[in-house]
Coordinates of N, CA, C and O in Angstrom, one line a residue:
G77 N 21.8 35.1 6.5 CA 22.5 35.5 5.4 C 22.4 34.4 4.3 O 21.7 33.4 4.5
Q78 N 22.9 34.7 3.2 CA 22.9 33.8 2.0 C 24.3 33.2 1.8 O 24.8 33.2 0.7
H79 N 24.8 32.7 2.9 CA 26.1 32.1 2.8 C 26.1 30.5 2.7 O 27.1 29.9 2.8
R80 N 24.9 30.0 2.6 CA 24.7 28.5 2.4 C 23.9 28.3 1.2 O 22.8 28.9 1.1
W81 N 24.3 27.4 0.3 CA 23.6 27.2 -1.0 C 23.8 25.7 -1.4 O 24.5 25.0 -0.8
V82 N 23.1 25.3 -2.4 CA 23.1 24.0 -3.0 C 23.5 24.0 -4.4 O 23.2 24.9 -5.1
E83 N 24.3 23.1 -4.8 CA 24.7 22.9 -6.2 C 24.1 21.6 -6.7 O 24.6 20.5 -6.3
P84 N 23.0 21.6 -7.5 CA 22.3 20.3 -7.8 C 23.1 19.4 -8.7 O 24.0 19.9 -9.5
A85 N 22.9 18.1 -8.6 CA 23.6 17.2 -9.5 C 23.1 17.3 -10.9 O 23.9 17.3 -11.9
D86 N 21.8 17.5 -11.1 CA 21.2 17.7 -12.4 C 20.5 19.1 -12.4 O 19.4 19.2 -12.0
I87 N 21.2 20.1 -13.0 CA 20.7 21.4 -12.9 C 19.4 21.7 -13.7 O 18.6 22.5 -13.5
H88 N 19.2 20.8 -14.8 CA 18.0 21.0 -15.6 C 16.8 20.4 -15.1 O 15.7 20.8 -15.4
N89 N 16.9 19.4 -14.2 CA 15.7 18.8 -13.6 C 15.7 18.9 -12.1 O 15.3 18.0 -11.3
F90 N 16.1 20.1 -11.6 CA 16.2 20.3 -10.1 C 14.9 20.6 -9.5 O 14.1 21.3 -10.1
D91 N 14.7 20.0 -8.3 CA 13.5 20.3 -7.5 C 14.0 20.5 -6.1 O 14.9 19.8 -5.7
S92 N 13.4 21.4 -5.4 CA 13.8 21.7 -4.0 C 13.7 20.4 -3.1 O 14.4 20.3 -2.1
S93 N 12.8 19.5 -3.4 CA 12.7 18.3 -2.6 C 13.8 17.3 -2.8 O 13.9 16.3 -2.1
M94 N 14.7 17.6 -3.7 CA 15.9 16.8 -3.9 C 16.9 17.0 -2.8 O 17.9 16.2 -2.7
V95 N 16.8 18.1 -2.1 CA 17.7 18.4 -1.0 C 17.3 17.5 0.2 O 16.2 17.6 0.6
P96 N 18.2 16.7 0.7 CA 17.8 15.8 1.8 C 17.5 16.6 3.1 O 18.0 17.8 3.2
P97 N 16.6 16.1 3.9 CA 16.2 16.9 5.1 C 17.3 17.4 6.0 O 17.3 18.4 6.6
E98 N 18.4 16.5 6.1 CA 19.5 16.9 7.0 C 20.2 18.2 6.4 O 20.5 19.1 7.2
W99 N 20.4 18.2 5.1 CA 21.1 19.4 4.6 C 20.1 20.6 4.5 O 20.5 21.7 4.6
H100 N 18.8 20.3 4.3 CA 17.9 21.4 4.3 C 17.8 22.2 5.6 O 17.8 23.4 5.6
G101 N 17.9 21.4 6.7 CA 17.9 22.0 8.0 C 19.2 22.9 8.2 O 19.1 24.0 8.8
W102 N 20.3 22.4 7.6 CA 21.5 23.2 7.8 C 21.5 24.4 6.8 O 21.9 25.5 7.2
M103 N 20.9 24.3 5.6 CA 20.9 25.4 4.7 C 20.0 26.5 5.2 O 20.3 27.7 4.9
T104 N 18.9 26.2 5.8 CA 18.0 27.2 6.3 C 18.4 27.7 7.7 O 17.6 28.3 8.4
S105 N 19.6 27.4 8.2 CA 20.1 27.7 9.5 C 19.3 27.2 10.7 O 19.3 27.8 11.7
M106 N 18.6 26.1 10.5 CA 17.9 25.4 11.6 C 18.9 24.6 12.4 O 18.7 24.5 13.6
N107 N 20.0 24.1 11.8 CA 21.0 23.4 12.5 C 22.4 24.1 12.3 O 22.6 24.7 11.2
D108 N 23.2 24.0 13.3 CA 24.5 24.6 13.1 C 25.5 23.7 12.6 O 26.5 24.0 12.0
A109 N 25.3 22.4 12.8 CA 26.2 21.3 12.4 C 25.8 20.8 11.0 O 24.6 20.5 10.8
T110 N 26.7 20.6 10.1 CA 26.4 20.0 8.9 C 26.2 18.5 9.1 O 26.7 17.9 10.1
P111 N 25.5 17.8 8.3 CA 25.3 16.3 8.5 C 26.6 15.5 8.5 O 26.6 14.5 9.2
T112 N 27.6 16.0 7.9 CA 28.9 15.2 7.9 C 29.5 15.3 9.3 O 30.2 14.4 9.7
T113 N 29.3 16.5 10.0 CA 29.9 16.6 11.3 C 28.9 16.4 12.4 O 29.2 16.6 13.6
E114 N 27.7 15.9 12.1 CA 26.7 15.7 13.1 C 27.1 14.7 14.2 O 26.8 14.9 15.3
P115 N 27.7 13.5 13.8 CA 28.1 12.6 14.9 C 29.0 13.3 16.0 O 28.8 13.1 17.2
E116 N 30.0 14.1 15.5 CA 30.8 14.7 16.4 C 30.1 15.8 17.2 O 30.3 15.9 18.4
Y117 N 29.1 16.5 16.6 CA 28.3 17.4 17.3 C 27.5 16.8 18.4 O 27.4 17.3 19.5
I118 N 26.9 15.6 18.1 CA 26.0 14.9 19.0 C 26.9 14.4 20.2 O 26.5 14.5 21.4
D119 N 28.1 13.9 19.9 CA 29.0 13.5 20.9 C 29.4 14.6 21.9 O 29.5 14.4 23.1
E120 N 29.6 15.8 21.3 CA 30.0 17.0 22.1 C 28.8 17.4 23.0 O 29.0 17.7 24.1
M121 N 27.6 17.3 22.4 CA 26.4 17.7 23.2 C 26.1 16.6 24.3 O 25.6 17.0 25.4
K122 N 26.4 15.3 24.1 CA 26.2 14.3 25.1 C 27.0 14.5 26.3 O 26.7 14.1 27.4
K123 N 28.2 15.2 26.2 CA 29.0 15.5 27.3 C 28.4 16.4 28.3 O 28.7 16.4 29.5
R124 N 27.4 17.2 27.8 CA 26.7 18.1 28.7 C 25.5 17.5 29.5 O 25.0 18.1 30.3
I125 N 25.2 16.2 29.1 CA 24.1 15.6 29.7 C 24.5 15.0 31.1 O 25.5 14.3 31.2
H126 N 23.8 15.4 32.1 CA 24.1 14.8 33.5 C 22.9 14.0 33.9 O 21.8 14.6 34.3
P127 N 22.9 12.7 33.8 CA 21.7 11.9 34.1 C 21.4 12.0 35.6 O 22.3 11.9 36.4
S128 N 20.1 12.1 35.8 CA 19.6 12.2 37.2 C 19.4 10.8 37.8 O 19.3 10.7 39.1
A129 N 19.3 9.8 37.0 CA 19.1 8.5 37.5 C 19.6 7.5 36.5 O 19.7 7.8 35.3
P130 N 20.0 6.3 37.0 CA 20.6 5.3 36.1 C 19.4 4.8 35.1 O 18.3 4.8 35.5
S131 N 19.8 4.4 33.9 CA 18.8 4.0 32.9 C 19.3 2.8 32.2 O 20.5 2.6 31.9
D132 N 18.4 1.9 31.8 CA 18.7 0.8 30.9 C 18.3 1.0 29.5 O 18.1 0.1 28.7
A133 N 18.0 2.3 29.2 CA 17.6 2.6 27.8 C 18.7 2.3 26.8 O 19.9 2.5 27.1
P134 N 18.3 1.8 25.6 CA 19.4 1.5 24.6 C 20.1 2.7 24.0 O 21.1 2.5 23.4
Y135 N 19.5 3.9 24.2 CA 20.1 5.1 23.6 C 20.6 6.0 24.7 O 20.0 6.1 25.8
D136 N 21.7 6.7 24.4 CA 22.2 7.7 25.4 C 21.9 9.1 25.0 O 22.5 10.0 25.5
H137 N 21.1 9.3 24.0 CA 20.7 10.6 23.6 C 19.3 10.5 23.0 O 18.7 9.4 22.8
N138 N 18.7 11.6 22.6 CA 17.3 11.6 22.1 C 17.2 11.4 20.6 O 16.0 11.5 20.1
V139 N 18.2 11.2 19.9 CA 18.1 11.1 18.5 C 17.5 9.8 18.1 O 16.6 9.7 17.2
G140 N 17.9 8.7 18.7 CA 17.4 7.4 18.4 C 17.9 6.8 17.1 O 18.8 7.3 16.5
Y141 N 17.2 5.7 16.7 CA 17.6 5.0 15.5 C 17.2 5.7 14.3 O 16.0 6.2 14.2
Q142 N 18.0 5.8 13.3 CA 17.7 6.4 12.0 C 18.2 5.5 10.9 O 19.3 5.1 10.9
N143 N 17.3 5.3 9.9 CA 17.7 4.6 8.7 C 18.6 5.4 7.8 O 18.4 6.6 7.8
E144 N 19.5 4.7 7.1 CA 20.2 5.5 6.1 C 19.3 5.9 5.0 O 18.5 5.1 4.6
Y145 N 19.4 7.1 4.6 CA 18.5 7.5 3.5 C 19.1 7.0 2.1 O 20.3 6.9 2.0
F146 N 18.2 6.7 1.2 CA 18.6 6.2 -0.1 C 18.4 7.3 -1.1 O 17.3 7.8 -1.3
N147 N 19.4 7.6 -1.8 CA 19.4 8.6 -2.8 C 19.1 8.0 -4.2 O 20.0 7.4 -4.8
F148 N 17.9 8.1 -4.7 CA 17.5 7.5 -6.0 C 17.6 8.6 -7.0 O 16.7 9.5 -7.0
N149 N 18.6 8.6 -7.9 CA 18.7 9.6 -8.9 C 18.7 11.0 -8.4 O 18.1 11.9 -9.0
G150 N 19.3 11.3 -7.3 CA 19.3 12.6 -6.7 C 18.0 13.0 -6.1 O 17.8 14.2 -5.9
M151 N 17.0 12.1 -5.9 CA 15.7 12.4 -5.4 C 15.6 11.8 -4.0 O 15.5 10.6 -3.8
H152 N 15.5 12.7 -3.0 CA 15.4 12.2 -1.6 C 13.9 12.1 -1.3 O 13.6 11.5 -0.3
N153 N 13.1 12.8 -2.0 CA 11.6 12.7 -1.7 C 11.1 11.6 -2.6 O 10.9 11.6 -3.8
Q154 N 10.9 10.4 -1.9 CA 10.5 9.2 -2.6 C 9.1 9.3 -3.2 O 8.7 8.4 -4.0
S155 N 8.3 10.3 -2.8 CA 6.9 10.3 -3.4 C 6.9 10.7 -4.8 O 5.9 10.6 -5.5
Q156 N 8.0 11.2 -5.4 CA 8.1 11.5 -6.8 C 8.4 10.3 -7.6 O 8.4 10.4 -8.9
I157 N 8.8 9.2 -7.0 CA 9.3 8.1 -7.8 C 8.0 7.2 -8.1 O 7.7 6.4 -7.3
R158 N 7.3 7.6 -9.2 CA 6.1 6.8 -9.6 C 6.1 6.8 -11.1 O 6.7 7.6 -11.8
S159 N 5.4 5.8 -11.6 CA 5.4 5.6 -13.1 C 4.4 6.7 -13.7 O 3.6 7.2 -13.0
R160 N 4.6 7.0 -14.9 CA 3.8 8.0 -15.6 C 2.5 7.4 -16.1 O 1.6 8.1 -16.5
G161 N 2.3 6.1 -16.0 CA 1.1 5.4 -16.4 C 1.3 3.9 -16.3 O 2.4 3.4 -16.0
Y162 N 0.3 3.1 -16.5 CA 0.4 1.7 -16.3 C 1.4 1.1 -17.2 O 1.2 1.1 -18.4
G163 N 2.4 0.4 -16.7 CA 3.4 -0.3 -17.5 C 4.3 0.6 -18.3 O 5.0 0.2 -19.2
I164 N 4.3 1.9 -18.0 CA 5.1 2.9 -18.8 C 6.5 3.1 -18.2 O 7.5 3.2 -18.8
G165 N 6.5 3.3 -16.9 CA 7.7 3.7 -16.2 C 7.8 5.2 -16.1 O 6.9 5.9 -16.4
N166 N 9.0 5.7 -15.8 CA 9.2 7.1 -15.8 C 10.7 7.4 -16.2 O 11.6 7.1 -15.5
S167 N 10.8 7.9 -17.4 CA 12.2 8.1 -17.9 C 12.9 9.3 -17.2 O 14.1 9.3 -17.2
I168 N 12.1 10.2 -16.6 CA 12.8 11.3 -15.9 C 13.5 10.9 -14.7 O 14.6 11.3 -14.4
V169 N 12.9 10.0 -13.9 CA 13.6 9.5 -12.7 C 14.3 8.1 -12.9 O 14.9 7.6 -12.0
G170 N 14.2 7.6 -14.1 CA 14.9 6.3 -14.4 C 14.1 5.1 -13.9 O 14.7 4.0 -13.7
L171 N 12.8 5.2 -13.8 CA 12.0 4.0 -13.3 C 11.7 3.2 -14.5 O 11.0 3.7 -15.4
P172 N 12.1 1.9 -14.6 CA 11.7 1.1 -15.7 C 10.3 0.7 -15.8 O 9.6 0.8 -14.8
P173 N 9.8 0.2 -16.9 CA 8.4 -0.2 -17.0 C 8.0 -1.3 -16.1 O 8.9 -2.2 -15.8
F174 N 6.8 -1.3 -15.5 CA 6.3 -2.3 -14.6 C 7.0 -2.4 -13.3 O 6.9 -3.4 -12.6
A175 N 7.9 -1.4 -13.0 CA 8.5 -1.4 -11.7 C 7.5 -0.9 -10.6 O 6.7 0.0 -10.9
P176 N 7.6 -1.4 -9.4 CA 6.7 -0.9 -8.4 C 7.0 0.5 -8.0 O 8.1 0.9 -8.0
D177 N 5.9 1.3 -7.7 CA 6.1 2.6 -7.2 C 6.7 2.7 -5.9 O 6.6 1.7 -5.1
A178 N 7.5 3.7 -5.5 CA 8.2 3.8 -4.3 C 7.5 4.6 -3.2 O 8.0 4.7 -2.1
F179 N 6.4 5.3 -3.6 CA 5.8 6.2 -2.6 C 5.0 5.4 -1.6 O 4.5 4.3 -1.9
Y180 N 4.8 6.0 -0.4 CA 4.1 5.3 0.7 C 2.6 5.3 0.4 O 2.0 6.3 0.0
T181 N 1.9 4.2 0.7 CA 0.5 4.2 0.7 C 0.0 3.7 2.1 O 0.6 2.8 2.7
Q182 N -1.1 4.2 2.6 CA -1.6 3.8 3.9 C -2.1 2.4 3.8 O -2.5 1.9 2.8
P183 N -1.9 1.6 4.9 CA -2.5 0.3 5.0 C -4.0 0.4 4.8 O -4.7 1.2 5.4
G184 N -4.5 -0.5 4.0 CA -6.0 -0.5 3.7 C -6.3 0.3 2.5 O -7.4 0.3 2.0
S185 N -5.3 1.0 1.9 CA -5.6 1.8 0.7 C -5.7 0.9 -0.5 O -5.1 -0.1 -0.6
P186 N -6.6 1.2 -1.5 CA -6.7 0.4 -2.6 C -5.4 0.4 -3.5 O -5.3 -0.4 -4.4
Y187 N -4.5 1.3 -3.2 CA -3.3 1.4 -4.0 C -2.1 0.6 -3.3 O -1.1 0.5 -3.9
N188 N -2.4 0.1 -2.1 CA -1.3 -0.6 -1.4 C -1.4 -2.1 -1.8 O -2.4 -2.7 -1.7
P189 N -0.3 -2.6 -2.4 CA -0.3 -3.9 -3.0 C -0.7 -5.0 -2.0 O -1.2 -6.1 -2.3
A190 N -0.4 -4.8 -0.7 CA -0.7 -5.8 0.3 C -2.2 -5.9 0.6 O -2.6 -6.9 1.1
F191 N -2.9 -4.9 0.2 CA -4.4 -4.9 0.6 C -5.3 -5.1 -0.7 O -6.5 -4.9 -0.6
I192 N -4.7 -5.4 -1.8 CA -5.5 -5.6 -3.0 C -6.0 -7.0 -3.0 O -5.2 -8.0 -2.9
R193 N -7.3 -7.2 -3.0 CA -7.9 -8.5 -3.0 C -7.9 -9.2 -4.4 O -8.1 -8.5 -5.4
K194 N -7.7 -10.5 -4.4 CA -7.7 -11.2 -5.7 C -9.2 -11.3 -6.1 O -10.0 -11.5 -5.3
F195 N -9.4 -11.1 -7.4 CA -10.8 -11.2 -7.9 C -11.1 -12.7 -8.0 O -10.4 -13.5 -8.6
Q196 N -12.3 -13.0 -7.5 CA -12.7 -14.4 -7.5 C -14.2 -14.5 -8.0 O -15.0 -13.6 -7.6
Y197 N -14.5 -15.4 -8.8 CA -15.9 -15.7 -9.2 C -16.5 -16.6 -8.2 O -15.9 -17.5 -7.7
E198 N -17.9 -16.4 -8.1 CA -18.6 -17.2 -7.1 C -19.1 -18.5 -7.8 O -19.2 -19.5 -7.1
G199 N -19.4 -18.4 -9.1 CA -19.8 -19.6 -9.8 C -19.8 -19.4 -11.3 O -19.4 -18.4 -11.8
D200 N -20.4 -20.4 -12.0 CA -20.5 -20.3 -13.4 C -21.8 -20.9 -13.9 O -22.2 -22.0 -13.5
L201 N -22.6 -20.2 -14.7 CA -23.9 -20.6 -15.2 C -23.7 -21.8 -16.1 O -24.6 -22.7 -16.2
D202 N -22.6 -21.9 -16.9 CA -22.4 -23.0 -17.8 C -21.4 -24.0 -17.3 O -20.6 -24.5 -18.1
E203 N -21.4 -24.2 -16.0 CA -20.4 -25.1 -15.4 C -20.5 -26.5 -15.9 O -19.5 -27.2 -16.2
A204 N -21.7 -27.0 -16.2 CA -21.9 -28.3 -16.7 C -21.4 -28.5 -18.1 O -21.0 -29.6 -18.5
K205 N -21.4 -27.4 -18.9 CA -20.9 -27.4 -20.3 C -19.4 -27.1 -20.4 O -18.9 -27.0 -21.5
G206 N -18.8 -26.8 -19.3 CA -17.3 -26.5 -19.3 C -17.0 -25.1 -19.0 O -15.9 -24.6 -19.1
G207 N -18.0 -24.3 -18.7 CA -17.8 -22.9 -18.3 C -18.0 -21.9 -19.4 O -18.2 -22.3 -20.5
G208 N -18.0 -20.7 -19.1 CA -18.2 -19.6 -20.1 C -19.0 -18.4 -19.6 O -18.8 -17.4 -20.2
R209 N -19.8 -18.6 -18.5 CA -20.6 -17.5 -18.0 C -20.3 -17.4 -16.5 O -21.2 -17.7 -15.7
P210 N -19.1 -17.0 -16.1 CA -18.9 -16.9 -14.6 C -19.6 -15.6 -14.1 O -19.7 -14.6 -14.8
Y211 N -20.0 -15.7 -12.8 CA -20.6 -14.5 -12.1 C -19.9 -14.3 -10.8 O -19.4 -15.3 -10.2
K212 N -19.9 -13.0 -10.4 CA -19.2 -12.7 -9.1 C -20.1 -12.6 -7.9 O -19.7 -12.6 -6.8
N213 N -21.5 -12.5 -8.1 CA -22.4 -12.5 -7.0 C -23.8 -12.8 -7.6 O -24.0 -13.0 -8.8
E214 N -24.8 -12.9 -6.7 CA -26.1 -13.3 -7.1 C -26.8 -12.3 -8.1 O -27.5 -12.7 -9.0
L215 N -26.5 -11.1 -7.9 CA -27.1 -10.1 -8.8 C -26.6 -10.3 -10.2 O -27.3 -10.2 -11.2
W216 N -25.3 -10.6 -10.4 CA -24.7 -10.8 -11.7 C -25.2 -12.2 -12.2 O -25.4 -12.3 -13.5
K217 N -25.5 -13.1 -11.4 CA -26.0 -14.4 -11.8 C -27.4 -14.1 -12.5 O -27.7 -14.7 -13.6
K218 N -28.2 -13.3 -11.8 CA -29.5 -13.0 -12.4 C -29.4 -12.2 -13.7 O -30.2 -12.4 -14.6
R219 N -28.5 -11.3 -13.8 CA -28.3 -10.5 -15.0 C -27.8 -11.4 -16.2 O -28.1 -11.1 -17.3
L220 N -27.0 -12.4 -15.9 CA -26.5 -13.3 -17.0 C -27.4 -14.4 -17.4 O -27.2 -15.0 -18.5
M221 N -28.5 -14.7 -16.6 CA -29.4 -15.7 -17.0 C -30.3 -15.3 -18.2 O -30.7 -14.1 -18.3
T222 N -30.5 -16.3 -19.0 CA -31.5 -16.0 -20.1 C -32.9 -16.0 -19.6 O -33.1 -16.4 -18.5
A223 N -33.8 -15.6 -20.4 CA -35.2 -15.5 -20.0 C -35.7 -16.9 -19.7 O -36.5 -17.1 -18.7
A224 N -35.3 -17.9 -20.5 CA -35.8 -19.3 -20.2 C -35.2 -19.8 -18.9 O -35.9 -20.5 -18.1
E225 N -34.0 -19.5 -18.6 CA -33.4 -19.9 -17.3 C -34.0 -19.2 -16.1 O -34.3 -19.9 -15.1
K226 N -34.4 -17.9 -16.3 CA -35.1 -17.2 -15.2 C -36.5 -17.8 -15.0 O -36.9 -18.0 -13.8
D227 N -37.2 -18.2 -16.1 CA -38.5 -18.8 -16.0 C -38.4 -20.1 -15.3 O -39.3 -20.5 -14.5
A228 N -37.4 -20.9 -15.7 CA -37.3 -22.3 -15.1 C -36.9 -22.2 -13.6 O -37.4 -23.0 -12.8
A229 N -36.2 -21.2 -13.2 CA -35.8 -21.0 -11.8 C -37.0 -20.5 -10.9 O -37.2 -21.0 -9.8
E230 N -37.9 -19.7 -11.5 CA -39.0 -19.2 -10.8 C -40.2 -20.1 -10.8 O -40.9 -20.2 -9.8
N231 N -40.4 -20.9 -11.9 CA -41.5 -21.8 -12.0 C -41.0 -23.2 -12.2 O -40.7 -23.6 -13.3
P232 N -40.9 -24.0 -11.1 CA -40.4 -25.4 -11.3 C -41.4 -26.2 -12.0 O -42.6 -25.9 -12.1
P233 N -41.0 -27.3 -12.6 CA -41.9 -28.2 -13.4 C -43.0 -28.7 -12.5 O -42.9 -28.8 -11.3
D234 N -44.2 -29.0 -13.1 CA -45.4 -29.4 -12.4 C -45.1 -30.8 -11.7 O -44.3 -31.6 -12.2
G235 N -45.7 -31.0 -10.5 CA -45.6 -32.2 -9.8 C -44.4 -32.3 -8.9 O -44.2 -33.2 -8.2
V236 N -43.6 -31.2 -8.9 CA -42.4 -31.2 -8.0 C -42.6 -30.1 -7.0 O -42.7 -28.9 -7.3
D237 N -42.7 -30.5 -5.7 CA -42.8 -29.6 -4.7 C -41.5 -29.3 -4.1 O -40.8 -30.1 -3.5
M238 N -40.9 -28.1 -4.4 CA -39.6 -27.7 -4.0 C -39.4 -27.7 -2.5 O -38.3 -28.1 -2.0
V239 N -40.4 -27.3 -1.7 CA -40.3 -27.3 -0.3 C -40.2 -28.7 0.3 O -39.4 -29.1 1.1
A240 N -41.1 -29.6 -0.3 CA -41.1 -31.0 0.2 C -39.8 -31.7 -0.2 O -39.3 -32.6 0.5
S241 N -39.3 -31.5 -1.4 CA -38.1 -32.2 -1.9 C -36.9 -31.7 -1.1 O -36.0 -32.5 -0.9
A242 N -36.9 -30.5 -0.7 CA -35.7 -30.0 0.1 C -35.8 -30.5 1.5 O -34.8 -30.6 2.2
G243 N -37.0 -30.8 1.9 CA -37.1 -31.3 3.3 C -37.2 -30.1 4.2 O -36.7 -29.0 3.9
K244 N -37.9 -30.2 5.3 CA -38.0 -29.1 6.3 C -36.7 -29.1 7.1 O -36.3 -30.0 7.8
L245 N -35.9 -28.0 6.9 CA -34.7 -27.8 7.6 C -34.9 -26.7 8.7 O -35.5 -25.7 8.4
S246 N -34.3 -26.9 9.8 CA -34.3 -25.9 10.8 C -33.3 -24.8 10.4 O -32.4 -25.0 9.6
P247 N -33.5 -23.6 11.0 CA -32.5 -22.5 10.7 C -31.1 -22.9 10.9 O -30.1 -22.5 10.2
R248 N -30.9 -23.7 12.0 CA -29.5 -24.2 12.3 C -28.9 -25.0 11.2 O -27.8 -24.9 10.8
E249 N -29.8 -26.0 10.7 CA -29.3 -26.9 9.6 C -29.1 -26.1 8.3 O -28.1 -26.4 7.6
E250 N -29.9 -25.1 8.1 CA -29.7 -24.3 6.9 C -28.4 -23.5 7.0 O -27.6 -23.4 6.0
A251 N -28.0 -23.0 8.2 CA -26.8 -22.3 8.4 C -25.6 -23.3 8.2 O -24.6 -22.9 7.6
I252 N -25.7 -24.5 8.7 CA -24.6 -25.5 8.5 C -24.4 -25.7 7.0 O -23.2 -25.8 6.6
L253 N -25.5 -25.9 6.3 CA -25.3 -26.2 4.8 C -24.8 -24.9 4.1 O -24.0 -25.1 3.2
A254 N -25.2 -23.8 4.5 CA -24.7 -22.5 3.9 C -23.2 -22.3 4.1 O -22.6 -21.8 3.2
R255 N -22.7 -22.9 5.1 CA -21.2 -22.7 5.4 C -20.4 -23.9 4.8 O -19.2 -24.0 5.0
G256 N -21.1 -24.7 4.0 CA -20.4 -25.9 3.4 C -20.3 -27.1 4.2 O -19.6 -28.1 3.9
G257 N -21.1 -27.2 5.3 CA -21.1 -28.4 6.2 C -22.0 -29.4 5.7 O -22.7 -29.3 4.7
T258 N -22.0 -30.5 6.3 CA -22.9 -31.7 6.0 C -23.8 -32.0 7.2 O -23.3 -31.8 8.4
L259 N -24.9 -32.5 6.9 CA -25.8 -32.9 8.0 C -25.8 -34.4 8.1 O -25.9 -35.2 7.2
P260 N -25.6 -34.9 9.4 CA -25.6 -36.4 9.5 C -26.9 -37.0 9.4 O -27.9 -36.5 9.9
G261 N -27.0 -38.1 8.6 CA -28.3 -38.8 8.5 C -29.3 -38.2 7.5 O -30.4 -38.6 7.4
K262 N -28.8 -37.2 6.7 CA -29.7 -36.6 5.7 C -29.1 -36.5 4.3 O -27.9 -36.4 4.2

């Protein structure tokens, strides 16, 4: 029947997801007990339980621990609490500018703040002059180099043997130097 209904707090901005799950179950006749009388209903049902063996379980029924739900502006569905754009906020739900969004993001998602990596530069082509051309990887280093710098890197000055000046290093020694280590006696 249609003997259970809802009266929204804000009738002009009502959405069906504003009805909390506990009350939705009661409204659609999935539950017989209203959420306000649920503790008494659970206590009544627990009297019917006859344990077959002693237990050290922390709960005496199958409901378990439940967090208190937080009603933000009459919205129980937290996925709707998000800003309308970067630094704008959301005037409909009362979210101020630059407030963090309340919806859940998976771990590892690029939208999860805990998994956003800080941007770091690998080096700077003008480091000797005080900086000005930072690069994030070797590809960008090559793109930022001028033609004269590329020519100087590919063709060393005459009389300088780059292999001899670097010394013959074993692969192990090259790996140590690549990780920022030092070689004893060299």
